[in-house]
């Protein structure tokens, strides 16, 4: 059974870059879409973007100018960077494998943006 | 359109059947996936594809879709089904993923 474990800084100042990593244990990287999703406190889920094992990416149009998702298959992990953060980026961030067909999720990381 | 629309809240009496709907143009091309999320927990996938349940999901959960509207049906609703439910699918372009706003299910 695949497990996703994520980590990264939980407190950022405005204009800084959010950086999160999701490690994959017990599963293959090939043949899946690897996604990042976020959920502001008390609100719904928002798709941030996805990447394949070959590095092909798709991003949310609303975040595309600030986001980058990368993959390192040698380390079995993929990463999210979101630059120029503001308070509106405060949310629980999740990584997931096969969001639409399997739904294996990380534990979530609360990222707070505050001066 | 890249939006999926859900009713914000639905209530159902214990043991009855409830339908949670999701509307959007992309549903004419893609089946939605349904997630259940309980407070403080990561979402759990309950239905994907035409009407597939992952292992461990009770068979009281089922999905259907017609035109631009999809439904998650819970038959014989249990108290533990009280949660937020989200639909999600690819948008009409196929290049992006979009979530519905979520439906808060209350079991009376």
Tab-separated table of C-alpha atoms in Angstrom:
chain	number	residue	atom	x	y	z
A	1	UNK	CA	0.000	0.000	0.000
A	2	UNK	CA	1.462	3.307	-1.068
A	3	UNK	CA	2.094	5.942	1.587
A	4	UNK	CA	2.720	9.622	0.979
A	5	UNK	CA	4.591	11.634	3.581
A	6	UNK	CA	4.954	15.359	3.121
A	7	UNK	CA	6.968	18.062	4.819
A	8	UNK	CA	7.929	21.713	4.535
A	9	UNK	CA	7.944	25.040	6.315
A	10	UNK	CA	4.702	25.808	8.108
A	11	UNK	CA	5.104	29.538	8.697
A	12	UNK	CA	6.009	32.030	6.006
A	13	UNK	CA	6.100	35.798	5.671
A	14	UNK	CA	4.388	37.572	2.791
A	15	UNK	CA	6.433	37.516	-0.440
A	16	UNK	CA	8.368	34.399	0.591
A	17	UNK	CA	8.340	31.103	-1.317
A	18	UNK	CA	6.341	28.119	-0.095
A	19	UNK	CA	8.234	24.875	-0.526
A	20	UNK	CA	6.808	21.422	0.200
A	21	UNK	CA	8.012	17.922	-0.598
A	22	UNK	CA	6.042	14.695	-0.784
A	23	UNK	CA	7.841	11.364	-0.459
A	24	UNK	CA	6.309	8.190	-1.832
A	25	UNK	CA	6.792	4.885	-0.013
A	26	UNK	CA	5.761	1.459	-1.204
A	27	UNK	CA	4.589	2.417	-4.652
A	28	UNK	CA	5.656	3.110	-8.184
A	29	UNK	CA	6.116	6.558	-9.643
A	30	UNK	CA	5.379	5.512	-13.181
A	31	UNK	CA	1.945	5.698	-14.702
A	32	UNK	CA	0.387	8.126	-12.253
A	33	UNK	CA	-0.483	11.780	-11.948
A	34	UNK	CA	0.978	13.310	-8.770
A	35	UNK	CA	-1.021	16.265	-7.505
A	36	UNK	CA	-0.940	19.095	-5.032
A	37	UNK	CA	-4.192	20.332	-3.513
A	38	UNK	CA	-4.857	22.947	-0.859
A	39	UNK	CA	-7.674	23.789	1.517
A	40	UNK	CA	-7.926	27.193	3.245
A	41	UNK	CA	-9.261	27.002	6.805
A	42	UNK	CA	-12.977	26.304	6.777
A	43	UNK	CA	-13.162	26.283	2.987
A	44	UNK	CA	-13.209	23.828	0.105
A	45	UNK	CA	-10.506	22.024	-1.822
A	46	UNK	CA	-8.496	23.711	-4.568
A	47	UNK	CA	-6.389	21.884	-7.125
A	48	UNK	CA	-2.943	23.426	-7.531
A	49	UNK	CA	-1.395	21.241	-10.193
A	50	UNK	CA	-0.040	17.868	-11.178
A	51	UNK	CA	3.033	16.171	-12.588
A	52	UNK	CA	3.792	12.833	-14.199
A	53	UNK	CA	6.914	10.728	-13.605
A	54	UNK	CA	8.336	12.129	-16.834
A	55	UNK	CA	7.975	15.689	-15.531
A	56	UNK	CA	4.999	16.746	-17.614
A	57	UNK	CA	2.997	19.323	-15.640
A	58	UNK	CA	-0.422	20.935	-15.561
A	59	UNK	CA	-1.198	23.889	-13.322
A	60	UNK	CA	-4.291	25.671	-12.117
A	61	UNK	CA	-4.783	28.711	-14.350
A	62	UNK	CA	-5.257	30.905	-11.275
A	63	UNK	CA	-1.892	29.883	-9.786
A	64	UNK	CA	0.142	29.126	-12.891
A	65	UNK	CA	2.235	32.296	-12.732
A	66	UNK	CA	3.491	31.473	-9.215
A	67	UNK	CA	3.693	27.696	-9.011
A	68	UNK	CA	6.203	25.047	-9.991
A	69	UNK	CA	5.924	21.301	-9.413
A	70	UNK	CA	8.929	19.061	-9.905
A	71	UNK	CA	9.678	15.372	-9.511
A	72	UNK	CA	12.778	13.447	-8.499
A	73	UNK	CA	12.186	9.805	-9.345
A	74	UNK	CA	15.596	8.796	-7.975
A	75	UNK	CA	14.431	9.896	-4.522
A	76	UNK	CA	10.787	8.922	-5.033
A	77	UNK	CA	9.505	12.345	-4.230
A	78	UNK	CA	7.869	15.348	-5.835
A	79	UNK	CA	7.823	18.960	-4.743
A	80	UNK	CA	5.761	22.130	-4.809
A	81	UNK	CA	7.024	25.683	-4.906
A	82	UNK	CA	4.675	28.667	-4.733
A	83	UNK	CA	6.315	32.049	-4.805
A	84	UNK	CA	5.252	35.492	-3.635
A	85	UNK	CA	2.859	34.103	-1.026
A	86	UNK	CA	0.231	36.231	0.688
A	87	UNK	CA	-2.224	35.610	3.505
A	88	UNK	CA	-4.610	34.210	0.886
A	89	UNK	CA	-2.235	31.272	0.453
A	90	UNK	CA	-2.753	30.158	4.053
A	91	UNK	CA	-4.117	26.642	3.815
A	92	UNK	CA	-3.573	22.970	4.485
A	93	UNK	CA	-1.598	21.648	1.535
A	94	UNK	CA	-1.951	18.021	0.464
A	95	UNK	CA	-0.076	15.844	-1.976
A	96	UNK	CA	-1.876	12.972	-3.684
A	97	UNK	CA	-1.387	10.139	-6.115
A	98	UNK	CA	-3.994	9.433	-8.774
A	99	UNK	CA	-6.419	12.035	-7.462
A	100	UNK	CA	-9.240	10.975	-9.776
A	101	UNK	CA	-8.917	7.192	-9.658
A	102	UNK	CA	-7.229	6.063	-6.477
A	103	UNK	CA	-6.929	8.975	-4.082
A	104	UNK	CA	-3.865	8.238	-1.983
A	105	UNK	CA	-3.194	11.413	-0.007
A	106	UNK	CA	-0.489	12.747	2.230
A	107	UNK	CA	-1.260	13.787	5.772
A	108	UNK	CA	-1.486	17.473	4.944
A	109	UNK	CA	0.700	20.402	5.985
A	110	UNK	CA	-0.720	23.605	7.419
A	111	UNK	CA	1.056	26.564	5.880
A	112	UNK	CA	0.382	29.924	7.480
A	113	UNK	CA	1.410	33.181	5.843
A	114	UNK	CA	1.701	35.993	8.335
A	115	UNK	CA	3.918	38.984	8.908
B	1	UNK	CA	-16.879	26.338	-18.196
B	2	UNK	CA	-14.418	24.928	-15.676
B	3	UNK	CA	-16.705	25.032	-12.660
B	4	UNK	CA	-18.427	22.296	-10.706
B	5	UNK	CA	-21.412	23.384	-8.643
B	6	UNK	CA	-22.666	21.654	-5.496
B	7	UNK	CA	-25.375	22.523	-2.999
B	8	UNK	CA	-23.630	23.875	0.113
B	9	UNK	CA	-25.637	21.779	2.554
B	10	UNK	CA	-27.956	18.783	2.555
B	11	UNK	CA	-29.629	16.974	5.426
B	12	UNK	CA	-31.032	13.462	5.656
B	13	UNK	CA	-32.789	11.411	8.299
B	14	UNK	CA	-30.891	8.430	9.679
B	15	UNK	CA	-31.463	5.371	7.515
B	16	UNK	CA	-32.892	7.274	4.551
B	17	UNK	CA	-31.460	7.845	1.099
B	18	UNK	CA	-29.735	11.073	0.144
B	19	UNK	CA	-28.554	12.412	-3.216
B	20	UNK	CA	-25.665	14.849	-3.405
B	21	UNK	CA	-25.395	16.508	-6.792
B	22	UNK	CA	-22.625	18.069	-8.820
B	23	UNK	CA	-23.193	20.105	-11.985
B	24	UNK	CA	-20.780	21.259	-14.647
B	25	UNK	CA	-20.134	21.222	-18.362
B	26	UNK	CA	-17.076	18.993	-17.974
B	27	UNK	CA	-19.322	16.234	-16.635
B	28	UNK	CA	-20.579	15.724	-20.176
B	29	UNK	CA	-17.090	14.381	-20.953
B	30	UNK	CA	-15.720	13.113	-17.649
B	31	UNK	CA	-17.129	11.106	-14.787
B	32	UNK	CA	-16.601	12.870	-11.478
B	33	UNK	CA	-14.766	11.461	-8.514
B	34	UNK	CA	-16.366	11.845	-5.099
B	35	UNK	CA	-14.527	12.455	-1.843
B	36	UNK	CA	-15.725	12.334	1.740
B	37	UNK	CA	-13.972	14.556	4.244
B	38	UNK	CA	-14.511	14.504	7.979
B	39	UNK	CA	-13.342	17.283	10.245
B	40	UNK	CA	-9.594	17.475	10.596
B	41	UNK	CA	-8.945	14.580	8.222
B	42	UNK	CA	-7.691	14.197	4.685
B	43	UNK	CA	-10.371	13.448	2.093
B	44	UNK	CA	-11.247	9.840	1.345
B	45	UNK	CA	-12.224	8.722	-2.163
B	46	UNK	CA	-15.630	7.016	-2.144
B	47	UNK	CA	-16.608	6.832	-5.833
B	48	UNK	CA	-14.668	7.144	-9.078
B	49	UNK	CA	-15.325	6.438	-12.738
B	50	UNK	CA	-18.750	5.331	-13.861
B	51	UNK	CA	-19.580	3.931	-10.423
B	52	UNK	CA	-16.575	2.315	-8.777
B	53	UNK	CA	-15.983	2.009	-5.065
B	54	UNK	CA	-12.491	1.529	-3.656
B	55	UNK	CA	-11.932	-1.365	-1.329
B	56	UNK	CA	-13.348	-0.604	2.099
B	57	UNK	CA	-16.044	1.814	0.980
B	58	UNK	CA	-19.507	0.532	1.942
B	59	UNK	CA	-21.839	-0.422	-0.867
B	60	UNK	CA	-24.412	2.106	0.342
B	61	UNK	CA	-22.345	4.642	-1.638
B	62	UNK	CA	-23.007	4.795	-5.374
B	63	UNK	CA	-22.588	7.245	-8.223
B	64	UNK	CA	-24.457	8.136	-11.371
B	65	UNK	CA	-24.183	10.727	-14.081
B	66	UNK	CA	-26.400	12.132	-16.824
B	67	UNK	CA	-25.615	15.064	-19.049
B	68	UNK	CA	-23.985	17.787	-17.016
B	69	UNK	CA	-25.181	16.462	-13.649
B	70	UNK	CA	-23.714	13.759	-11.451
B	71	UNK	CA	-25.027	12.378	-8.196
B	72	UNK	CA	-23.560	10.618	-5.218
B	73	UNK	CA	-26.217	8.460	-3.597
B	74	UNK	CA	-26.031	7.195	-0.039
B	75	UNK	CA	-28.643	4.527	0.603
B	76	UNK	CA	-29.512	3.849	4.227
B	77	UNK	CA	-27.474	6.775	5.524
B	78	UNK	CA	-25.570	6.141	8.734
B	79	UNK	CA	-24.539	8.623	11.395
B	80	UNK	CA	-20.891	8.179	10.422
B	81	UNK	CA	-21.679	9.441	6.923
B	82	UNK	CA	-22.023	12.966	8.273
B	83	UNK	CA	-19.206	14.796	6.501
B	84	UNK	CA	-18.327	17.144	3.669
B	85	UNK	CA	-18.536	15.675	0.180
B	86	UNK	CA	-16.617	17.006	-2.793
B	87	UNK	CA	-16.896	16.170	-6.461
B	88	UNK	CA	-13.828	16.588	-8.671
B	89	UNK	CA	-13.090	15.980	-12.343
B	90	UNK	CA	-11.023	17.143	-15.241
B	91	UNK	CA	-12.251	20.342	-16.826
B	92	UNK	CA	-13.568	20.412	-20.374
B	93	UNK	CA	-10.060	20.887	-21.783
B	94	UNK	CA	-8.811	17.822	-19.964
B	95	UNK	CA	-5.679	19.683	-18.919
B	96	UNK	CA	-6.838	20.828	-15.502
B	97	UNK	CA	-8.665	19.452	-12.514
B	98	UNK	CA	-11.525	21.238	-10.807
B	99	UNK	CA	-13.243	20.654	-7.469
B	100	UNK	CA	-16.820	21.386	-6.608
B	101	UNK	CA	-17.388	23.693	-3.662
B	102	UNK	CA	-18.440	20.825	-1.426
B	103	UNK	CA	-21.673	19.743	0.252
B	104	UNK	CA	-21.996	19.500	4.009
B	105	UNK	CA	-24.141	16.465	4.825
B	106	UNK	CA	-25.992	16.479	8.120
B	107	UNK	CA	-27.564	13.254	9.366
B	108	UNK	CA	-30.615	13.945	11.507
